[in-house]
Amino acid sequence: MARLLPFFGFLIYDKRKTIPAGRKRSLGHPSLRQQAYEQILAMIESGELTKGGATSEVRLSQKLDMSRTPVRAALQQLEWEGYLRIVSKHGVLVLDSSSQRVGDLLDQIAAMALFSVSVAFATRPGELRDLSRELTEAFQTVRDASVPDTSELLTFEYDLFRRLILLGNNNEMAKTYQSSISRLFWHRNDGRWFAPYRTQTDEQVGVLIRSFGLDAEAYRNALFDYLRTLKMTWR
């Protein structure tokens, strides 16, 4: 039986919960629906299908050289995941990242990171201290090598959250994180790493990394400070 665990205003899935996962691949060759899903998602993520733009099932079927049935199924999955909206007689609308949607996704990531690290504080504090030391050194290396290119900093932030969430040993949270990162277009949003926010962001990430080598309260405060900067600078 699946359970939903309330935490920080969210429902966190326990290990036995299963939810639809558009990226899940079947054994053997992927189905036409899966191929259509992957290709349409790649178009959204690359900007080929622009946020706020429109397309159609027929147009996508022609582009992918597939029948409309697997394309329709793929579009329904992408609509469920929040990438687009199927509008009768108007085609397919690729959703823009509204401030509310972005805030909800960032809150979800923060909630999962808070839950996972809280579990680790109670059961594996030594592992957290080791991770803090490791990531402090890694962050210093990235900072020294990433001016003015921000791609390494964005990748470091992505991996930081990924490793924190993996501490919860919950596969569904890990899948949800990957989906949220994709829907946020994480690697296109680097405003926090430019003036006037760069110094503040740099300090907040450093404090966050050091905090899970200290205690739960320090970690919570550091996470919330960083979360506010993410929301303020997202576009």
C-alpha positions as a Python dict, from the first residue, in 0.01 Angstrom:
ca = {
    (1, 'M'): (0, 0, 0),
    (2, 'A'): (139, 341, -98),
    (3, 'R'): (165, 614, 161),
    (4, 'L'): (203, 991, 137),
    (5, 'L'): (415, 1145, 408),
    (6, 'P'): (333, 1510, 494),
    (7, 'F'): (645, 1721, 525),
    (8, 'F'): (701, 2097, 507),
    (9, 'G'): (368, 2153, 337),
    (10, 'F'): (422, 1881, 77),
    (11, 'L'): (333, 1517, 38),
    (12, 'I'): (652, 1313, 16),
    (13, 'Y'): (616, 970, -145),
    (14, 'D'): (757, 679, 49),
    (15, 'K'): (954, 404, -125),
    (16, 'R'): (650, 194, -203),
    (17, 'K'): (464, 464, -391),
    (18, 'T'): (456, 434, -769),
    (19, 'I'): (356, 718, -999),
    (20, 'P'): (355, 754, -1377),
    (21, 'A'): (703, 830, -1504),
    (22, 'G'): (731, 955, -1859),
    (23, 'R'): (1104, 886, -1873),
    (24, 'K'): (1076, 526, -1757),
    (25, 'R'): (1200, 295, -2029),
    (26, 'S'): (1065, -51, -2086),
    (27, 'L'): (1292, -349, -2127),
    (28, 'G'): (1411, -398, -2483),
    (29, 'H'): (1329, -143, -2752),
    (30, 'P'): (1133, 166, -2641),
    (31, 'S'): (776, 185, -2764),
    (32, 'L'): (668, 440, -3024),
    (33, 'R'): (494, 633, -2745),
    (34, 'Q'): (820, 644, -2550),
    (35, 'Q'): (1017, 752, -2857),
    (36, 'A'): (766, 1028, -2926),
    (37, 'Y'): (778, 1138, -2562),
    (38, 'E'): (1158, 1160, -2559),
    (39, 'Q'): (1177, 1348, -2888),
    (40, 'I'): (906, 1601, -2805),
    (41, 'L'): (1055, 1660, -2460),
    (42, 'A'): (1396, 1717, -2622),
    (43, 'M'): (1236, 1977, -2851),
    (44, 'I'): (1090, 2157, -2550),
    (45, 'E'): (1415, 2147, -2353),
    (46, 'S'): (1624, 2267, -2650),
    (47, 'G'): (1387, 2553, -2728),
    (48, 'E'): (1289, 2414, -3068),
    (49, 'L'): (935, 2421, -2928),
    (50, 'T'): (937, 2760, -2761),
    (51, 'K'): (779, 2828, -2424),
    (52, 'G'): (447, 3003, -2477),
    (53, 'G'): (435, 2880, -2838),
    (54, 'A'): (187, 2650, -3007),
    (55, 'T'): (206, 2341, -3225),
    (56, 'S'): (-30, 2057, -3314),
    (57, 'E'): (-59, 1683, -3297),
    (58, 'V'): (-65, 1664, -3677),
    (59, 'R'): (247, 1880, -3715),
    (60, 'L'): (439, 1676, -3459),
    (61, 'S'): (330, 1349, -3618),
    (62, 'Q'): (465, 1469, -3952),
    (63, 'K'): (790, 1591, -3799),
    (64, 'L'): (850, 1266, -3610),
    (65, 'D'): (726, 1053, -3903),
    (66, 'M'): (486, 866, -3672),
    (67, 'S'): (115, 803, -3662),
    (68, 'R'): (-91, 1031, -3441),
    (69, 'T'): (-170, 759, -3184),
    (70, 'P'): (174, 739, -3013),
    (71, 'V'): (220, 1116, -3049),
    (72, 'R'): (-116, 1177, -2879),
    (73, 'A'): (-20, 945, -2593),
    (74, 'A'): (315, 1122, -2553),
    (75, 'L'): (146, 1462, -2548),
    (76, 'Q'): (-97, 1343, -2281),
    (77, 'Q'): (197, 1231, -2066),
    (78, 'L'): (375, 1565, -2115),
    (79, 'E'): (54, 1749, -2026),
    (80, 'W'): (25, 1546, -1705),
    (81, 'E'): (385, 1640, -1620),
    (82, 'G'): (315, 2010, -1675),
    (83, 'Y'): (515, 2080, -1990),
    (84, 'L'): (223, 2166, -2216),
    (85, 'R'): (-153, 2194, -2244),
    (86, 'I'): (-373, 2026, -2505),
    (87, 'V'): (-649, 2268, -2602),
    (88, 'S'): (-940, 2144, -2809),
    (89, 'K'): (-951, 2313, -3152),
    (90, 'H'): (-641, 2518, -3068),
    (91, 'G'): (-369, 2253, -3072),
    (92, 'V'): (-88, 2213, -2822),
    (93, 'L'): (39, 2504, -2611),
    (94, 'V'): (390, 2478, -2466),
    (95, 'L'): (365, 2619, -2115),
    (96, 'D'): (581, 2909, -2007),
    (97, 'S'): (747, 2899, -1664),
    (98, 'S'): (510, 3122, -1470),
    (99, 'S'): (637, 3257, -1137),
    (100, 'Q'): (384, 3044, -948),
    (101, 'R'): (485, 2726, -1132),
    (102, 'V'): (855, 2799, -1079),
    (103, 'G'): (797, 2870, -710),
    (104, 'D'): (606, 2545, -667),
    (105, 'L'): (881, 2339, -833),
    (106, 'L'): (1160, 2506, -634),
    (107, 'D'): (960, 2456, -313),
    (108, 'Q'): (921, 2090, -400),
    (109, 'I'): (1295, 2047, -453),
    (110, 'A'): (1372, 2225, -126),
    (111, 'A'): (1119, 2013, 62),
    (112, 'M'): (1274, 1691, -64),
    (113, 'A'): (1625, 1814, 21),
    (114, 'L'): (1511, 1917, 368),
    (115, 'F'): (1341, 1584, 430),
    (116, 'S'): (1637, 1376, 308),
    (117, 'V'): (1901, 1565, 505),
    (118, 'S'): (1682, 1563, 818),
    (119, 'V'): (1672, 1184, 794),
    (120, 'A'): (2051, 1175, 752),
    (121, 'F'): (2106, 1404, 1051),
    (122, 'A'): (1917, 1154, 1265),
    (123, 'T'): (2083, 841, 1129),
    (124, 'R'): (2413, 925, 952),
    (125, 'P'): (2561, 1254, 1081),
    (126, 'G'): (2916, 1141, 1005),
    (127, 'E'): (2825, 1089, 640),
    (128, 'L'): (2689, 1444, 625),
    (129, 'R'): (3010, 1588, 767),
    (130, 'D'): (3217, 1396, 512),
    (131, 'L'): (2990, 1516, 232),
    (132, 'S'): (3017, 1874, 355),
    (133, 'R'): (3397, 1861, 343),
    (134, 'E'): (3398, 1698, 0),
    (135, 'L'): (3159, 1951, -153),
    (136, 'T'): (3333, 2248, 9),
    (137, 'E'): (3651, 2153, -177),
    (138, 'A'): (3461, 2083, -500),
    (139, 'F'): (3280, 2418, -482),
    (140, 'Q'): (3606, 2604, -436),
    (141, 'T'): (3746, 2434, -746),
    (142, 'V'): (3438, 2524, -952),
    (143, 'R'): (3442, 2884, -831),
    (144, 'D'): (3804, 2925, -930),
    (145, 'A'): (3748, 2780, -1276),
    (146, 'S'): (3408, 2918, -1375),
    (147, 'V'): (3456, 3292, -1434),
    (148, 'P'): (3284, 3416, -1643),
    (149, 'D'): (3127, 3086, -1759),
    (150, 'T'): (2838, 2985, -1533),
    (151, 'S'): (2771, 2637, -1674),
    (152, 'E'): (2995, 2463, -1420),
    (153, 'L'): (2828, 2649, -1133),
    (154, 'L'): (2482, 2547, -1255),
    (155, 'T'): (2596, 2186, -1287),
    (156, 'F'): (2743, 2199, -936),
    (157, 'E'): (2413, 2329, -792),
    (158, 'Y'): (2221, 2059, -975),
    (159, 'D'): (2452, 1789, -841),
    (160, 'L'): (2441, 1939, -490),
    (161, 'F'): (2063, 1902, -471),
    (162, 'R'): (2077, 1560, -635),
    (163, 'R'): (2319, 1425, -376),
    (164, 'L'): (2123, 1574, -87),
    (165, 'I'): (1797, 1420, -209),
    (166, 'L'): (1964, 1082, -263),
    (167, 'L'): (2042, 1077, 110),
    (168, 'G'): (1674, 999, 161),
    (169, 'N'): (1713, 664, -21),
    (170, 'N'): (1382, 723, -198),
    (171, 'N'): (1369, 643, -568),
    (172, 'E'): (1047, 833, -630),
    (173, 'M'): (1192, 1153, -484),
    (174, 'A'): (1496, 1110, -710),
    (175, 'K'): (1267, 1075, -1013),
    (176, 'T'): (1061, 1375, -906),
    (177, 'Y'): (1379, 1579, -872),
    (178, 'Q'): (1490, 1497, -1226),
    (179, 'S'): (1148, 1587, -1362),
    (180, 'S'): (1140, 1916, -1168),
    (181, 'I'): (1487, 2016, -1288),
    (182, 'S'): (1384, 1950, -1647),
    (183, 'R'): (1060, 2149, -1613),
    (184, 'L'): (1252, 2440, -1459),
    (185, 'F'): (1501, 2451, -1750),
    (186, 'W'): (1765, 2464, -1477),
    (187, 'H'): (2068, 2506, -1701),
    (188, 'R'): (1918, 2808, -1875),
    (189, 'N'): (1860, 3006, -1556),
    (190, 'D'): (2185, 3160, -1438),
    (191, 'G'): (2074, 3510, -1337),
    (192, 'R'): (2181, 3452, -977),
    (193, 'W'): (2542, 3415, -1094),
    (194, 'F'): (2556, 3766, -1236),
    (195, 'A'): (2563, 4108, -1069),
    (196, 'P'): (2407, 4217, -843),
    (197, 'Y'): (2333, 3866, -708),
    (198, 'R'): (2654, 3672, -771),
    (199, 'T'): (2831, 3756, -444),
    (200, 'Q'): (2517, 3678, -245),
    (201, 'T'): (2459, 3348, -427),
    (202, 'D'): (2822, 3246, -391),
    (203, 'E'): (2807, 3305, -16),
    (204, 'Q'): (2472, 3128, 25),
    (205, 'V'): (2585, 2814, -157),
    (206, 'G'): (2900, 2802, 55),
    (207, 'V'): (2702, 2846, 376),
    (208, 'L'): (2454, 2576, 265),
    (209, 'I'): (2735, 2327, 205),
    (210, 'R'): (2896, 2397, 541),
    (211, 'S'): (2560, 2385, 722),
    (212, 'F'): (2493, 2013, 679),
    (213, 'G'): (2825, 1954, 850),
    (214, 'L'): (2688, 2143, 1152),
    (215, 'D'): (2326, 2087, 1261),
    (216, 'A'): (1971, 2066, 1131),
    (217, 'E'): (1874, 2422, 1226),
    (218, 'A'): (2174, 2574, 1049),
    (219, 'Y'): (2093, 2365, 741),
    (220, 'R'): (1725, 2468, 738),
    (221, 'N'): (1812, 2838, 761),
    (222, 'A'): (2079, 2816, 491),
    (223, 'L'): (1846, 2624, 258),
    (224, 'F'): (1567, 2879, 296),
    (225, 'D'): (1802, 3172, 231),
    (226, 'Y'): (1929, 3010, -87),
    (227, 'L'): (1573, 2920, -195),
    (228, 'R'): (1465, 3284, -169),
    (229, 'T'): (1749, 3389, -401),
    (230, 'L'): (1657, 3118, -653),
    (231, 'K'): (1297, 3239, -663),
    (232, 'M'): (1396, 3605, -685),
    (233, 'T'): (1631, 3555, -980),
    (234, 'W'): (1447, 3290, -1184),
    (235, 'R'): (1314, 3388, -1524),
}
